[in-house]
Amino acid sequence: MDEIGCSREEVLSLLAGYRARDVPHERIFSSMCTVPHKIALEVHKYFASTNLGDPGLYPGTAEIERRLISDLGCLLHGKDIGGYATSGGTESNLQAVRIAKKLHPTDKPNIVVPKSAHFSFDKTSDILGVEMRMAPYKEGSFTVDTGKMAELVDKNTIAVACVAGTTEYGVIDDVKSVSSIALENDIWCHVDAAFGGLVIPFMKNPVPFDFEIDGVSSITLDPHKMGMSTIPCGTFLIREPEHLKLLSVDSPYLTMKTSFTLTGTRPGADVAGAYAVLKYLGREGFRDIVSGCLENTRRLVSGMEAFGYKKVLNPVLNLASFYAADIPEGWKVSRTRAGHMRFVMMPHVTRDVVETFLDEVSRLH
Ligand code: 0PR
């Protein structure tokens, strides 16, 4: 750190230089985050100094968090759903397993997750000392084989999890069958809808994946993905709010005397921004955005097929995958563990972006 500070202009120009090295969003197909909605950005600044870790000091911002959770809970067919705003899907998944562990004390706890489970479950397993058992895919699909999943459950299983909008292929597990396994064994059922939670409800004829299904205990849904909030904003939604108390520790000198969240200091800015996006767009606005992303996904697939690239599956959500493809210079496309090219068709991937990309691909031939 320098002894003497710089001028505002110097600082801004220094930082702008670093920012210019980042990949522009118009070239990013590999991210589940996107350019925040303009209303989220505006609100973020206004709430920048708020800390939800001490909600008694910010009762207004705390009320926004409650409304965010309640609105998302309703969207996911819940009644009086509990929860809180997390730092993202990783924290929400971890908290679900923490609760399951408290509910089912055993010497050698295990969780059964699909092969598609996000790597946050590996972290969860490591941190909590809970064995992670991976259920394979159903033959010819990228969704979990629920029969094999049931076979992996034993007396030490504390939870089963499934994914609604998998990270790699954007497919949706059979949540109903997974929740039946949970109900039969009287264990926790967690649905990781970090990505799909703000896509599936806005599709035509959405498949059931949420609190509408009896056995579902908790859901991860990230506004910082398809909710176009500023980063970081995840949510952890829980059917029985009382269960959050299992995570409570004393926080005697704060305005709240107990704390069940994982982090202490928690930003209110992204939470207010996420709520602003919900209010501003409404269900209608989200339906438009989702339908645009799905349309662009179909356009990418048909464009790539025209060049002879084979899709791995018919896209379910706004995520496309191909067996192999030549990618023009400067574009960011990721590969799945199986080596497939993966395109996440976020709101920043506009029709123009898709056409520019396809045009550049055409010039490779
Ligand atoms: N659950 C699912 C289904 C996810 O896809 C992700 C992250 C998580 C949980 C964890 O969420 P947090 O990262 O918020 O803790 N999915 C993306 C991924 O790993 C995250 C991401 C976003 C990665 C933007 C890269 C990127 O540029 O692919």
XYZ file of C-alpha atoms and ligand atoms in Angstrom:
393
model
C 0.000 0.000 0.000
C 1.309 3.423 -0.940
C 2.062 6.075 1.693
C 0.212 8.792 -0.232
C -3.107 8.215 -1.980
C -3.798 8.856 -5.664
C -6.366 11.101 -7.269
C -9.812 9.745 -8.100
C -8.947 9.879 -11.814
C -5.728 7.960 -11.275
C -7.481 5.236 -9.298
C -10.273 4.895 -11.826
C -7.888 4.773 -14.752
C -5.715 2.185 -12.993
C -8.729 -0.042 -12.348
C -10.148 0.502 -15.831
C -6.879 -0.883 -17.175
C -7.361 -4.093 -15.223
C -11.035 -4.302 -16.157
C -10.152 -4.004 -19.831
C -8.271 -7.315 -19.520
C -11.465 -9.165 -18.525
C -13.357 -11.084 -21.192
C -16.340 -9.035 -22.443
C -19.705 -10.682 -21.780
C -20.502 -10.673 -25.515
C -17.836 -13.384 -25.850
C -18.845 -15.537 -22.856
C -20.823 -18.733 -23.385
C -19.306 -20.471 -20.363
C -20.876 -18.605 -17.472
C -24.025 -19.082 -15.434
C -23.744 -15.494 -14.267
C -24.728 -12.604 -16.474
C -24.721 -8.835 -16.780
C -26.831 -7.589 -13.866
C -30.155 -6.004 -14.729
C -29.883 -2.189 -14.710
C -32.294 -1.882 -11.807
C -30.175 -4.277 -9.741
C -27.115 -2.134 -10.405
C -28.912 1.055 -9.393
C -30.265 -0.464 -6.207
C -26.944 -2.111 -5.350
C -25.252 1.254 -4.958
C -28.061 2.598 -2.794
C -27.825 -0.348 -0.372
C -24.032 -0.715 -0.473
C -23.522 -0.036 3.231
C -26.184 -2.399 4.545
C -25.257 -5.558 6.453
C -27.845 -8.287 6.865
C -25.560 -9.950 9.390
C -26.892 -7.455 11.939
C -30.492 -7.114 10.792
C -31.675 -5.067 13.768
C -29.644 -2.168 12.377
C -31.228 -2.533 8.948
C -34.834 -3.579 9.550
C -35.884 -2.184 6.183
C -33.287 -4.190 4.282
C -34.096 -7.255 6.406
C -37.733 -6.889 5.353
C -36.601 -6.893 1.700
C -34.765 -10.161 2.335
C -37.931 -11.680 3.874
C -39.961 -10.541 0.870
C -37.403 -11.952 -1.559
C -37.588 -15.330 0.188
C -41.358 -15.225 0.420
C -41.801 -14.280 -3.275
C -39.404 -16.988 -4.423
C -41.050 -19.503 -2.072
C -44.453 -18.688 -3.623
C -43.010 -18.926 -7.127
C -41.835 -22.419 -6.197
C -45.315 -23.383 -4.939
C -44.445 -23.164 -1.267
C -46.574 -21.891 1.599
C -44.884 -19.882 4.362
C -41.493 -20.960 3.105
C -38.462 -20.042 5.216
C -34.920 -19.331 4.180
C -32.406 -16.580 3.683
C -30.141 -14.984 1.117
C -26.839 -16.819 0.836
C -23.570 -16.128 -0.919
C -24.648 -18.557 -3.654
C -25.445 -22.144 -4.483
C -22.449 -23.534 -2.652
C -23.577 -22.121 0.694
C -27.211 -23.144 0.140
C -26.253 -26.737 -0.682
C -23.961 -26.893 2.335
C -26.634 -25.550 4.681
C -29.144 -28.151 3.463
C -26.765 -30.981 4.314
C -25.883 -29.367 7.655
C -29.539 -29.431 8.642
C -29.931 -33.034 7.489
C -26.902 -33.978 9.565
C -28.377 -32.358 12.683
C -31.712 -34.101 12.100
C -30.162 -37.553 11.680
C -27.210 -37.957 14.025
C -25.169 -41.010 13.018
C -21.476 -41.957 13.238
C -20.972 -42.363 9.494
C -23.405 -40.072 7.704
C -23.716 -40.179 3.939
C -25.644 -38.273 1.273
C -26.692 -39.647 -2.092
C -26.401 -37.191 -4.968
C -26.618 -37.546 -8.757
C -23.460 -37.860 -10.826
C -24.368 -34.414 -12.172
C -24.166 -32.797 -8.717
C -22.263 -29.518 -8.674
C -18.815 -29.663 -7.070
C -20.176 -27.690 -4.123
C -21.346 -31.086 -2.823
C -17.721 -32.284 -2.817
C -16.868 -29.276 -0.662
C -19.876 -29.953 1.549
C -18.833 -33.565 1.985
C -15.296 -32.522 2.922
C -16.302 -29.752 5.335
C -19.047 -31.705 7.102
C -17.328 -35.103 7.097
C -20.268 -36.645 5.260
C -19.621 -39.364 2.696
C -20.913 -38.447 -0.773
C -22.355 -41.299 -2.825
C -22.914 -40.628 -6.501
C -25.852 -42.166 -8.279
C -25.188 -42.774 -11.998
C -27.138 -41.411 -14.931
C -30.122 -43.249 -16.304
C -28.988 -45.109 -19.438
C -28.869 -42.713 -22.391
C -29.630 -39.592 -20.352
C -27.895 -37.076 -18.127
C -30.470 -37.309 -15.353
C -30.126 -39.463 -12.290
C -31.118 -43.138 -12.308
C -33.491 -43.045 -9.359
C -33.540 -46.849 -9.058
C -29.751 -46.869 -8.580
C -30.062 -43.879 -6.276
C -32.472 -45.800 -4.028
C -30.003 -48.720 -3.880
C -27.286 -46.416 -2.534
C -29.445 -45.297 0.391
C -28.825 -47.105 3.691
C -29.459 -46.529 7.399
C -26.701 -43.888 7.527
C -28.088 -41.821 4.659
C -29.163 -38.423 5.949
C -30.237 -36.828 2.652
C -30.804 -37.303 -1.036
C -30.318 -34.473 -3.501
C -31.191 -33.881 -7.117
C -30.696 -31.103 -9.637
C -33.255 -29.027 -11.521
C -31.110 -27.557 -14.260
C -27.777 -29.356 -14.128
C -24.606 -27.321 -14.427
C -23.219 -29.248 -17.378
C -26.259 -30.147 -19.508
C -29.153 -28.113 -18.096
C -31.393 -31.137 -17.571
C -33.888 -31.750 -14.785
C -33.811 -34.809 -12.543
C -36.980 -36.698 -11.752
C -37.559 -34.786 -8.520
C -40.780 -36.650 -7.726
C -39.050 -40.034 -7.674
C -36.116 -38.690 -5.674
C -38.497 -37.158 -3.150
C -40.299 -40.523 -2.859
C -36.981 -42.106 -1.873
C -36.642 -39.431 0.808
C -40.191 -39.960 2.070
C -39.785 -43.751 2.208
C -36.596 -43.411 4.220
C -37.717 -40.413 6.263
C -34.728 -38.320 5.187
C -34.069 -34.862 3.765
C -34.656 -34.149 0.079
C -32.763 -31.198 -1.344
C -33.313 -29.828 -4.841
C -30.458 -27.854 -6.345
C -32.267 -25.403 -8.598
C -29.471 -22.821 -8.434
C -29.795 -22.349 -12.190
C -33.197 -23.809 -13.092
C -35.127 -22.143 -10.265
C -35.585 -18.957 -12.264
C -36.008 -20.691 -15.616
C -38.369 -23.647 -15.171
C -41.274 -21.673 -13.605
C -41.314 -19.384 -16.656
C -41.435 -22.114 -19.294
C -44.543 -23.417 -21.013
C -45.790 -26.575 -19.236
C -43.017 -26.664 -16.615
C -42.206 -30.030 -15.060
C -42.845 -30.249 -11.290
C -39.566 -29.778 -9.440
C -40.335 -27.671 -6.381
C -42.342 -27.499 -3.103
C -45.370 -28.688 -5.058
C -43.806 -32.125 -4.556
C -44.494 -33.349 -1.019
C -41.126 -34.781 -0.054
C -39.038 -31.763 -1.097
C -37.470 -30.301 2.060
C -35.291 -27.506 0.692
C -34.289 -25.792 -2.541
C -31.266 -23.831 -3.738
C -32.106 -20.958 -6.123
C -29.557 -18.348 -7.160
C -30.691 -14.858 -8.192
C -27.085 -14.198 -9.302
C -27.610 -16.679 -12.115
C -30.858 -16.268 -14.090
C -32.170 -13.655 -11.619
C -29.793 -11.050 -13.081
C -28.860 -9.703 -9.644
C -25.439 -8.429 -8.800
C -23.048 -11.064 -7.429
C -23.256 -12.612 -4.842
C -26.878 -13.521 -4.290
C -28.093 -17.036 -3.682
C -31.115 -18.184 -1.746
C -31.708 -21.164 0.484
C -35.423 -22.003 0.676
C -36.774 -24.412 3.260
C -40.235 -25.926 3.680
C -40.177 -25.927 7.497
C -38.603 -22.648 8.642
C -38.235 -24.137 12.157
C -35.457 -26.388 10.868
C -33.196 -23.372 10.375
C -32.984 -23.128 14.151
C -30.975 -26.356 14.142
C -28.129 -24.266 12.745
C -28.390 -21.464 15.292
C -25.483 -20.366 17.394
C -25.519 -17.577 19.993
C -24.602 -14.112 18.773
C -25.218 -12.293 22.055
C -23.802 -8.856 21.237
C -25.678 -8.451 17.948
C -29.199 -7.180 17.404
C -30.230 -10.791 16.682
C -29.286 -13.023 19.593
C -28.828 -16.130 17.458
C -27.473 -16.707 13.972
C -28.233 -19.588 11.597
C -26.526 -18.184 8.481
C -23.131 -19.489 7.448
C -21.430 -16.153 7.007
C -21.584 -13.340 9.547
C -21.514 -10.072 7.661
C -23.869 -10.409 4.707
C -24.392 -7.861 1.937
C -27.848 -6.311 1.652
C -27.043 -4.620 -1.660
C -27.301 -7.680 -3.891
C -30.401 -8.864 -2.003
C -32.180 -5.545 -2.522
C -31.071 -5.661 -6.170
C -32.413 -9.204 -6.621
C -35.753 -8.194 -5.134
C -35.842 -5.087 -7.348
C -35.472 -7.288 -10.447
C -38.400 -9.498 -9.334
C -40.600 -6.440 -8.727
C -39.527 -4.680 -11.918
C -39.953 -7.595 -14.304
C -42.765 -9.526 -12.685
C -43.560 -13.015 -13.942
C -44.363 -11.582 -17.353
C -40.930 -9.972 -17.713
C -39.185 -13.173 -16.622
C -41.245 -15.211 -19.085
C -40.043 -12.890 -21.879
C -36.405 -13.194 -20.833
C -36.563 -16.974 -20.475
C -38.357 -17.408 -23.774
C -35.703 -15.231 -25.473
C -32.901 -17.355 -23.978
C -34.641 -20.577 -25.091
C -35.169 -19.163 -28.562
C -31.479 -18.243 -28.800
C -30.557 -21.730 -27.605
C -32.603 -23.258 -30.448
C -31.016 -20.858 -32.948
C -27.507 -21.804 -31.781
C -28.326 -25.509 -32.076
C -29.804 -25.211 -35.566
C -26.903 -22.994 -36.668
C -24.290 -25.420 -35.360
C -26.118 -28.403 -36.836
C -26.054 -26.677 -40.207
C -22.238 -26.719 -39.948
C -22.323 -30.441 -39.146
C -21.806 -30.233 -35.396
C -23.844 -32.821 -33.534
C -25.798 -31.836 -30.447
C -25.449 -34.097 -27.408
C -29.135 -33.786 -26.485
C -32.174 -31.679 -27.236
C -31.784 -28.714 -24.891
C -34.237 -28.712 -21.998
C -33.260 -25.332 -20.540
C -31.095 -22.573 -22.013
C -27.979 -24.686 -22.222
C -26.701 -26.405 -25.348
C -24.008 -29.042 -25.781
C -22.188 -30.470 -28.776
C -19.881 -33.420 -29.328
C -17.085 -31.308 -30.752
C -16.782 -27.975 -32.393
C -14.131 -25.595 -33.637
C -14.440 -22.423 -31.635
C -13.308 -19.177 -33.241
C -10.596 -17.194 -31.474
C -11.626 -15.080 -28.468
C -14.826 -16.903 -27.494
C -15.207 -18.615 -24.135
C -16.930 -21.974 -24.315
C -16.442 -24.594 -21.615
C -16.186 -28.364 -21.811
C -18.062 -30.830 -19.656
C -16.258 -33.609 -17.769
C -17.132 -35.896 -20.678
C -15.487 -33.458 -23.103
C -18.639 -32.011 -24.700
C -18.714 -28.337 -25.661
C -21.085 -26.477 -23.367
C -22.888 -23.215 -24.158
C -24.838 -21.489 -21.397
C -27.317 -19.194 -23.112
C -27.631 -16.462 -20.502
C -29.490 -13.163 -21.085
C -26.237 -11.471 -22.183
C -26.034 -13.993 -25.051
C -28.391 -12.021 -27.277
C -29.545 -12.949 -30.761
C -26.853 -10.620 -32.162
C -24.195 -12.406 -30.134
C -25.392 -15.784 -31.447
C -25.404 -14.553 -35.057
C -21.927 -13.031 -34.706
C -20.644 -16.287 -33.266
C -22.230 -18.419 -35.992
C -20.858 -16.087 -38.628
C -17.353 -16.527 -37.212
C -17.832 -20.304 -37.090
C -18.886 -20.251 -40.737
C -15.595 -18.598 -41.637
C -13.682 -21.517 -40.101
C -15.040 -23.787 -42.815
N -25.522 -25.679 -8.064
C -25.533 -25.622 -9.400
C -26.514 -26.448 -10.164
C -24.624 -24.788 -10.069
O -24.622 -24.752 -11.407
C -23.717 -24.012 -9.307
C -22.714 -23.107 -9.959
C -23.757 -24.114 -7.896
C -24.673 -24.952 -7.315
C -22.836 -23.323 -7.019
O -23.197 -22.003 -7.057
P -22.214 -20.824 -6.627
O -21.092 -20.832 -7.622
O -23.081 -19.632 -6.674
O -21.742 -21.130 -5.252
N -22.667 -23.129 -11.333
C -21.684 -22.449 -12.139
C -20.577 -23.424 -12.529
O -19.899 -23.964 -11.681
C -21.077 -21.264 -11.468
C -20.316 -20.399 -12.416
C -20.791 -19.155 -12.778
C -19.091 -20.808 -12.943
C -20.073 -18.361 -13.619
C -18.375 -19.998 -13.834
C -18.879 -18.780 -14.165
O -18.150 -17.971 -15.028
O -20.428 -23.656 -13.724
